[in-house]
PDB file of C-alpha atoms and ligand atoms in Angstrom:
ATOM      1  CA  UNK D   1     -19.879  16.961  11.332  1.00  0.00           C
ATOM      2  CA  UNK D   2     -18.791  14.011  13.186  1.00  0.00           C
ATOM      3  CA  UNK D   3     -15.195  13.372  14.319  1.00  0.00           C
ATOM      4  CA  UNK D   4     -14.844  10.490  12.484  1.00  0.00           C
ATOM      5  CA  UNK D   5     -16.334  11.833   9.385  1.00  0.00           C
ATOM      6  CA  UNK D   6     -14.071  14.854   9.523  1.00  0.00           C
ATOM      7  CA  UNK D   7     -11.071  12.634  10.091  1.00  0.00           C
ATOM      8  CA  UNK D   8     -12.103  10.720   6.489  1.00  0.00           C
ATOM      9  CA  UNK D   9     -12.413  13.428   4.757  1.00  0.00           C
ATOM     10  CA  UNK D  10      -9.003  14.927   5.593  1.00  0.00           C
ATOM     11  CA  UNK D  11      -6.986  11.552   4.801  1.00  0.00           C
ATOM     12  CA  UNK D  12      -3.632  12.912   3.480  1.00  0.00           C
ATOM     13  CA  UNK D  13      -0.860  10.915   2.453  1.00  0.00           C
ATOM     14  CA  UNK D  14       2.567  11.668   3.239  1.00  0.00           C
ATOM     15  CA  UNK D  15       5.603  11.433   1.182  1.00  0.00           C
ATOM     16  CA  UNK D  16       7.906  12.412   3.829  1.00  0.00           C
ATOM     17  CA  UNK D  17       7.908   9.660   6.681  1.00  0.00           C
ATOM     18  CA  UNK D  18      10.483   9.355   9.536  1.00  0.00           C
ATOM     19  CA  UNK D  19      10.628   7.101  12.647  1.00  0.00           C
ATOM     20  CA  UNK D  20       8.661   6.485  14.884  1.00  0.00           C
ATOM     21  CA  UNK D  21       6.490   3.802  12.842  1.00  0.00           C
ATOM     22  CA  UNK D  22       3.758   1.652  14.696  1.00  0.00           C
ATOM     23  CA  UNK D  23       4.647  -0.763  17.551  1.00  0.00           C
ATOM     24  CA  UNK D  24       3.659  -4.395  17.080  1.00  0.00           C
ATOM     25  CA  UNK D  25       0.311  -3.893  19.282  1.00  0.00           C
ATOM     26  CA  UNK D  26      -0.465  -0.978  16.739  1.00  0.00           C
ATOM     27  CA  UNK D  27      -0.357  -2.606  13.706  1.00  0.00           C
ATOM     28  CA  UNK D  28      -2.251  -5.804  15.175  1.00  0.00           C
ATOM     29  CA  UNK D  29      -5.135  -3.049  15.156  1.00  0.00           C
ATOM     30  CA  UNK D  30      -4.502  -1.505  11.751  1.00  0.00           C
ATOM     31  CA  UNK D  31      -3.933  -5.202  10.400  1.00  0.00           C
ATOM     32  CA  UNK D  32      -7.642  -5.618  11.827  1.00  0.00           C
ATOM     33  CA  UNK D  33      -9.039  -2.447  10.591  1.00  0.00           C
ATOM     34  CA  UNK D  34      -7.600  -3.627   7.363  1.00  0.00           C
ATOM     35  CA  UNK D  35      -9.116  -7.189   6.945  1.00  0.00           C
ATOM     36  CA  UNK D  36     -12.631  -5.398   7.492  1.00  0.00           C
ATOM     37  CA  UNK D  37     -12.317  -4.303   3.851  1.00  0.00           C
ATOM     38  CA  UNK D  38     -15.506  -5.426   1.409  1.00  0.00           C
ATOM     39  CA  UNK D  39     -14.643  -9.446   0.493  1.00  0.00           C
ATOM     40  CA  UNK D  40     -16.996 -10.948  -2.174  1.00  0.00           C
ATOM     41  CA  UNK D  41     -17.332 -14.340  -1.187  1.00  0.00           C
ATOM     42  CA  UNK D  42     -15.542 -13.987   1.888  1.00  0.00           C
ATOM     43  CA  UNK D  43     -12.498 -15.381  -0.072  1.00  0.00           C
ATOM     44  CA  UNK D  44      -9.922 -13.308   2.421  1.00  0.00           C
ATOM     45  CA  UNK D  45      -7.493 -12.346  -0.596  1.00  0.00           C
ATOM     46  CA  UNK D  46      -5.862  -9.961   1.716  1.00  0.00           C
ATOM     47  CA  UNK D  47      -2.627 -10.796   3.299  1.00  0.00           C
ATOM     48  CA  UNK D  48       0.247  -8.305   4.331  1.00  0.00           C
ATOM     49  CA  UNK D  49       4.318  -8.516   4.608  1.00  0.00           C
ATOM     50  CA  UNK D  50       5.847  -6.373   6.795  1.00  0.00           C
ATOM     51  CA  UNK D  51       9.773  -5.158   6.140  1.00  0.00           C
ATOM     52  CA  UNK D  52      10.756  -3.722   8.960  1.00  0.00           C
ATOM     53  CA  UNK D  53      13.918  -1.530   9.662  1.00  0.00           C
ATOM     54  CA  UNK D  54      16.559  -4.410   9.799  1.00  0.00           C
ATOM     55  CA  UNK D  55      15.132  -5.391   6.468  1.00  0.00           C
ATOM     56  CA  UNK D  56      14.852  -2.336   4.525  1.00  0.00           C
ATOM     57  CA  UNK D  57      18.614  -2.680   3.189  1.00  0.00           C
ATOM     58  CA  UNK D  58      17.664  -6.404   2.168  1.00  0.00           C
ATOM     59  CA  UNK D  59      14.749  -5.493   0.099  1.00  0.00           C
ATOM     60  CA  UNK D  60      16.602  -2.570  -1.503  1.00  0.00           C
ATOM     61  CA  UNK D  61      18.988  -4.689  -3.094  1.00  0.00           C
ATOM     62  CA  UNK D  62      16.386  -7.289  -3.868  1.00  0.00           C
ATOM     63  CA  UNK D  63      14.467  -3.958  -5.659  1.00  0.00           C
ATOM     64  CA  UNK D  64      18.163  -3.173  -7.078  1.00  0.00           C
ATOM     65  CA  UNK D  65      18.559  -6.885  -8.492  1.00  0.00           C
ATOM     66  CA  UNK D  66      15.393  -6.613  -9.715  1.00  0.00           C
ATOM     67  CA  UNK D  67      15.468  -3.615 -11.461  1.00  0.00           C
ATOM     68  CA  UNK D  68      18.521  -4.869 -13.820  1.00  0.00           C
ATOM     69  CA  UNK D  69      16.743  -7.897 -14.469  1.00  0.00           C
ATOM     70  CA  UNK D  70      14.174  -5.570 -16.032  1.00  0.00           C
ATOM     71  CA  UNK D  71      16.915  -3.617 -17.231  1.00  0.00           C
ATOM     72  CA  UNK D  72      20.452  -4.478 -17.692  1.00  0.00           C
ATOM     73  CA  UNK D  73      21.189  -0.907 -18.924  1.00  0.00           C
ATOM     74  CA  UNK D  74      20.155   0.613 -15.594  1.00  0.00           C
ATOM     75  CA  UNK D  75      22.318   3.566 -14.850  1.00  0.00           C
ATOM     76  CA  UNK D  76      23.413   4.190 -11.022  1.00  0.00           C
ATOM     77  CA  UNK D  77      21.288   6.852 -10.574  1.00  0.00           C
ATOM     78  CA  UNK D  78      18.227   4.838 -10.999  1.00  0.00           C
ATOM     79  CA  UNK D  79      19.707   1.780  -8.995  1.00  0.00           C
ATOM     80  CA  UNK D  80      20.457   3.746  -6.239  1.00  0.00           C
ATOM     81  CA  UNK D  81      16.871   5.287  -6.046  1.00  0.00           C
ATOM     82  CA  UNK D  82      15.732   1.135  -6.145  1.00  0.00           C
ATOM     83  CA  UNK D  83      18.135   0.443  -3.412  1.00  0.00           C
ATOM     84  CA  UNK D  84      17.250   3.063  -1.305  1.00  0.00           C
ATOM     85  CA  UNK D  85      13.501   3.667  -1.738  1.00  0.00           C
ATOM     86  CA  UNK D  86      12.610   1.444   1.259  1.00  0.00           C
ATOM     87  CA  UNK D  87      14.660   3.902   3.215  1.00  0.00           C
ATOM     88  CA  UNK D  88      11.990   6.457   2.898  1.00  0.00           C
ATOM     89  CA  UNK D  89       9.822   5.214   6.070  1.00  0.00           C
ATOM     90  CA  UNK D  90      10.479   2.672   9.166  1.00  0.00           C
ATOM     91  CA  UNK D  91       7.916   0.346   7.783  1.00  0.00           C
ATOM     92  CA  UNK D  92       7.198  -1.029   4.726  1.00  0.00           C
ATOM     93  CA  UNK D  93       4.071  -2.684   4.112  1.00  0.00           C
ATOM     94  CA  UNK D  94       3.200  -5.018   1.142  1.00  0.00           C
ATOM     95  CA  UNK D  95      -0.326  -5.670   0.314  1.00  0.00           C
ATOM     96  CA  UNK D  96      -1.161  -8.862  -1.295  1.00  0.00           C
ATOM     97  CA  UNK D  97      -3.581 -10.284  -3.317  1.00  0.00           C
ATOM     98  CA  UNK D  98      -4.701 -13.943  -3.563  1.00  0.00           C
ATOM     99  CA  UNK D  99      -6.304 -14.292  -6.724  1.00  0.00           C
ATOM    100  CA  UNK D 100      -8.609 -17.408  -7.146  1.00  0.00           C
ATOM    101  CA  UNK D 101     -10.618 -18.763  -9.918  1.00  0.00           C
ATOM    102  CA  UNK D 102     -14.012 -18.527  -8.889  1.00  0.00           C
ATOM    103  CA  UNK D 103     -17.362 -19.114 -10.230  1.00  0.00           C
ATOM    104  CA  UNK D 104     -19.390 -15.514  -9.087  1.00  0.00           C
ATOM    105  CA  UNK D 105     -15.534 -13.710  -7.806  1.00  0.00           C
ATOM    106  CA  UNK D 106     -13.982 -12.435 -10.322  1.00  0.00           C
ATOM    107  CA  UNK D 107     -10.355 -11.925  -9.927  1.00  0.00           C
ATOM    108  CA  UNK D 108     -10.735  -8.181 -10.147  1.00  0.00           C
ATOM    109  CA  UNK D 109     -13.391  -7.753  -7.876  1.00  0.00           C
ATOM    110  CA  UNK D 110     -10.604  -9.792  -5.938  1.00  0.00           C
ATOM    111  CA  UNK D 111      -8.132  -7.048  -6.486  1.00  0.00           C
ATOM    112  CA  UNK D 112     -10.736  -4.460  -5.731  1.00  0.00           C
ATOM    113  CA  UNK D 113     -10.883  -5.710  -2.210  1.00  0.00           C
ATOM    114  CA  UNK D 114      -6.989  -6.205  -1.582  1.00  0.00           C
ATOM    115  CA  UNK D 115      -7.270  -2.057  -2.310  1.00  0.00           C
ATOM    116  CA  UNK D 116      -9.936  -1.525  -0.408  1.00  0.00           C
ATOM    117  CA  UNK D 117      -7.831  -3.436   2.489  1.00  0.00           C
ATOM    118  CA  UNK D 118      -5.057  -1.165   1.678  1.00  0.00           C
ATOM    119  CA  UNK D 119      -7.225   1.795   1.718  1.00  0.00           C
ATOM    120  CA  UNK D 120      -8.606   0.892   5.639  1.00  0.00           C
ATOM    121  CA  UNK D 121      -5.248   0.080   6.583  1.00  0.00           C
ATOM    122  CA  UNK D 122      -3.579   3.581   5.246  1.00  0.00           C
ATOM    123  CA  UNK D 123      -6.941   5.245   7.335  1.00  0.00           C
ATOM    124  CA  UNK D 124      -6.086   2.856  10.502  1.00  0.00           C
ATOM    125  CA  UNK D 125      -3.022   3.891  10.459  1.00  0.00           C
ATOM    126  CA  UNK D 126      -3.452   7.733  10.528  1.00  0.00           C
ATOM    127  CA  UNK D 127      -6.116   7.089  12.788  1.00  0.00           C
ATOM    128  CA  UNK D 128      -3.465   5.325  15.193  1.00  0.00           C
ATOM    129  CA  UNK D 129      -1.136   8.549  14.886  1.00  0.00           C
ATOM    130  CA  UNK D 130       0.892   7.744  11.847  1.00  0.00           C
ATOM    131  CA  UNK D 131       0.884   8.352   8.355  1.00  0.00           C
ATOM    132  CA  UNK D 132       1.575   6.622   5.450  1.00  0.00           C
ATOM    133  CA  UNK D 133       1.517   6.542   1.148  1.00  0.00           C
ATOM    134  CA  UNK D 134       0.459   4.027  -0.715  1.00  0.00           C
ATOM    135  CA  UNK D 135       3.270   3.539  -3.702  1.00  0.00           C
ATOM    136  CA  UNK D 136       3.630   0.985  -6.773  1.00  0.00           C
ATOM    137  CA  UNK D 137       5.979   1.716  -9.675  1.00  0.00           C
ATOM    138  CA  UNK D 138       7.499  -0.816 -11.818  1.00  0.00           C
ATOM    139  CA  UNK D 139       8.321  -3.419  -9.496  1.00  0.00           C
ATOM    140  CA  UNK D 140       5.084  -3.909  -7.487  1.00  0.00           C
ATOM    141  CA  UNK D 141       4.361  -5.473 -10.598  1.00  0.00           C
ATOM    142  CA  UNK D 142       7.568  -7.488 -11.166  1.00  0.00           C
ATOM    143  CA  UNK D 143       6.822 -11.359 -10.622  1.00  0.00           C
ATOM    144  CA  UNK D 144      10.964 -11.428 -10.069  1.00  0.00           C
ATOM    145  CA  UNK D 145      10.366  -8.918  -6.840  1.00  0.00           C
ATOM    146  CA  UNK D 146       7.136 -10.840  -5.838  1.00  0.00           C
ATOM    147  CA  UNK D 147       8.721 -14.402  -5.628  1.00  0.00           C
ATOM    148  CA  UNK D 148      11.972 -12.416  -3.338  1.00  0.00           C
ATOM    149  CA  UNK D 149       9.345 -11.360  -1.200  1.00  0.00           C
ATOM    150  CA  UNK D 150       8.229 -14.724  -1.105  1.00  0.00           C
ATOM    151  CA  UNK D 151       4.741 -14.920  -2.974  1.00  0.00           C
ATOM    152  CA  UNK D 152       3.393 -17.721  -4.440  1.00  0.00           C
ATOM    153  CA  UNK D 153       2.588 -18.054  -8.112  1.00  0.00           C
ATOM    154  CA  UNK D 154      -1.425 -17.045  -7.605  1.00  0.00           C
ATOM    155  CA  UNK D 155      -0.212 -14.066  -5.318  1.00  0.00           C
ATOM    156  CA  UNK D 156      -0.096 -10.395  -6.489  1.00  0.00           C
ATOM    157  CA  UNK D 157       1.518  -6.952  -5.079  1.00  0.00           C
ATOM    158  CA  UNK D 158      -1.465  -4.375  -4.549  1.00  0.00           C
ATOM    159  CA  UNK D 159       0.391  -1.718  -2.925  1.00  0.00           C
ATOM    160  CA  UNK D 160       3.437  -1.417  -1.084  1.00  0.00           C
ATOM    161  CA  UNK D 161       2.198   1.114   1.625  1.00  0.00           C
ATOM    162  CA  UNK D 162       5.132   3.032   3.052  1.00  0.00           C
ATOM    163  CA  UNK D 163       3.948   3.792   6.890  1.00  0.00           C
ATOM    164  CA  UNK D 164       5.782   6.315   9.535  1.00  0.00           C
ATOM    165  CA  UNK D 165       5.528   9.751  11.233  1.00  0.00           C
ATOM    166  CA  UNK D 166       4.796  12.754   9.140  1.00  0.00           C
ATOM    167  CA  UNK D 167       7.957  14.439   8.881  1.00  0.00           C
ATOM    168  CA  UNK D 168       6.728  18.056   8.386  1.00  0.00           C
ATOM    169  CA  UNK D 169       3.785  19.420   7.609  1.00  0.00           C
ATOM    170  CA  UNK D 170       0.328  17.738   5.865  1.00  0.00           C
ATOM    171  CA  UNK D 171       0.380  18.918   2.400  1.00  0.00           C
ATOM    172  CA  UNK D 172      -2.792  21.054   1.067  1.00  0.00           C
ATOM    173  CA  UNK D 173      -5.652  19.258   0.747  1.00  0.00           C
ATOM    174  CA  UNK D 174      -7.327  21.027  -2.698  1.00  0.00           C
ATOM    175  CA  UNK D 175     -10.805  21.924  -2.275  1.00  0.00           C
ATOM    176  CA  UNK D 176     -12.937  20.106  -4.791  1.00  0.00           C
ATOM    177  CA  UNK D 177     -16.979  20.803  -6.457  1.00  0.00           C
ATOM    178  CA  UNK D 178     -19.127  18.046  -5.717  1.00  0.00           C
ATOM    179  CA  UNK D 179     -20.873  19.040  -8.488  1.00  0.00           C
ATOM    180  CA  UNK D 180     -17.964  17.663 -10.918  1.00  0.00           C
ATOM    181  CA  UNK D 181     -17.982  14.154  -9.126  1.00  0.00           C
ATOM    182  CA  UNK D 182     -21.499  13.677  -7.931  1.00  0.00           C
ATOM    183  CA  UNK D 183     -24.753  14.028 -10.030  1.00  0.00           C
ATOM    184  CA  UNK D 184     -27.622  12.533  -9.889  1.00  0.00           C
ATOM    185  CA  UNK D 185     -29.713  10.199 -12.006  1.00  0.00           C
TER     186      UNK D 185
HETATM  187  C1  FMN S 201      -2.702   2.164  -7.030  1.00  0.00           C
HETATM  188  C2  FMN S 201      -1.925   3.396  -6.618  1.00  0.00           C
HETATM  189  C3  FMN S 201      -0.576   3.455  -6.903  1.00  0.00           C
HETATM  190  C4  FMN S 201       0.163   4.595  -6.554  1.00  0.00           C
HETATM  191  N1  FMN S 201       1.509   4.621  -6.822  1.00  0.00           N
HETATM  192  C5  FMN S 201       2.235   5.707  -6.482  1.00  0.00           C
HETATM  193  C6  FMN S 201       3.639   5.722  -6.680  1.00  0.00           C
HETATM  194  O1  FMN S 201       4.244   4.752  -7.136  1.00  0.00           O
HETATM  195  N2  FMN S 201       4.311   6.850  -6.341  1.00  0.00           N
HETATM  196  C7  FMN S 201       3.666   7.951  -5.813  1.00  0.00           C
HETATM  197  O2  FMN S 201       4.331   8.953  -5.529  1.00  0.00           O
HETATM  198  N3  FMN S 201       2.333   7.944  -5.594  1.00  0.00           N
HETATM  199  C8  FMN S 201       1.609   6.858  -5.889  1.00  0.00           C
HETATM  200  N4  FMN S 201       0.258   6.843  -5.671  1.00  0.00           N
HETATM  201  C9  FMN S 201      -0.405   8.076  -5.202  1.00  0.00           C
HETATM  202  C10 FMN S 201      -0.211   8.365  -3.725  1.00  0.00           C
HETATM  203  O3  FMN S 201      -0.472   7.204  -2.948  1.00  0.00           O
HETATM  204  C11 FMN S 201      -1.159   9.489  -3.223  1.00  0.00           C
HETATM  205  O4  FMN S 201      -2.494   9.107  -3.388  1.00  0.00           O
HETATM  206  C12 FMN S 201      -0.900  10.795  -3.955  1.00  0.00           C
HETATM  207  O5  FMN S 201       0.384  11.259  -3.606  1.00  0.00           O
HETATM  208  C13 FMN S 201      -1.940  11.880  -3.599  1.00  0.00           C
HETATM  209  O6  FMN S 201      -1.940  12.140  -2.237  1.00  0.00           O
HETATM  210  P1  FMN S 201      -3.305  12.025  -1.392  1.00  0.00           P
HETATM  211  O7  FMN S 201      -3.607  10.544  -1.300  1.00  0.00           O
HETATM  212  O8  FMN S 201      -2.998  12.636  -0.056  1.00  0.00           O
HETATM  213  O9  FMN S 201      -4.349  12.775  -2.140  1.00  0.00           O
HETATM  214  C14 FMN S 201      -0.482   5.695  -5.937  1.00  0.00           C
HETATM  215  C15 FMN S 201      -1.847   5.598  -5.627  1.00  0.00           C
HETATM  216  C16 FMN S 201      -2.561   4.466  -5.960  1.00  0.00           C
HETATM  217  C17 FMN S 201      -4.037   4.385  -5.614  1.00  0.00           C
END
């Protein structure tokens, strides 16, 4: 088996992330590895906002804020996870989704390639030495957190990919029988 095809099929995410994350010549390279995701109609839906370690404490609060918007009853326990979840890794990386009306494009075969972007760019970035988990919850979907983050009104939060350096191990990957996933017609 190839390198490469050995290195797909051993993709692990990685809850636990510490610092290092990628330099700014690194992520130009995932960024690219990213943007080579499937695009019908070459629309480029794909962009990408980076929060950085300076702004991690910013967007917790804008995640706290935005969780008692949601919910006024929020009890500190579940505004302190908000406020601190950007904590988990140096970089935060939102993917974004553009979604246009068009004729043959669909807006979820839109979305489908903003995840497929965020898909190459979790592989780029193991491939560059890092790791990474892609994460949603609640507020990826909150327009209140989108328009903080500075999205316009036909913009949409596909992932926000949490990217470091393993801390610890790789978990288990479970071994799985292509003959529940693959059959043939
Ligand atoms: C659209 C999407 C949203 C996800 N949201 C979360 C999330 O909010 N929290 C979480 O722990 N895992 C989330 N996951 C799952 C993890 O990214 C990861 O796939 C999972 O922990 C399994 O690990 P593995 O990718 O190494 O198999 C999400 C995955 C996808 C595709």
């Amino acid at each position: 088996m190839s390198d490469i095809l050995q290195f797909l099929q051993q993709r692990n995410s990685s809850p636990k992330l510490t610092a290092p994350g990628p330099c700014a010549a690194e992520l130009e390279h995932i960024f690219r590895a990213a943007l080579r995701a499937p695009d019908h109609g070459w629309l480029r839906p794909s962009r990408f906002v980076t929060i950085g370690q300076e702004r991690r404490v910013a967007f917790g609060e804008l995640l706290e804020r935005c969780l008692l918007l949601r919910n006024p009853d929020a009890d500190e326990a579940a505004l302190a996870k908000a406020r601190n979840a950007p904590l988990r890794a140096p970089l935060l990386v939102v993917a974004v989704v553009k979604v246009a009306l068009h004729p043959k494009v669909p807006p979820i075969e839109q979305r489908f390639s903003g995840a497929c972007a965020a898909q190459a760019l979790l592989l780029a970035a193991e491939a560059s030495g890092f790791a990474g988990i892609w994460r949603t919850g609640a507020a990826a979907y909150d327009r209140a957190v989108m328009s903080g983050l500075g999205l316009a009104e036909d913009e949409e939060i596909i992932a926000f990919l949490y990217i470091g350096s393993r801390n610890g191990s790789a978990k288990m990957i479970p071994p799985l029988d292509m003959t529940h996933f693959v059959s043939t017609w």
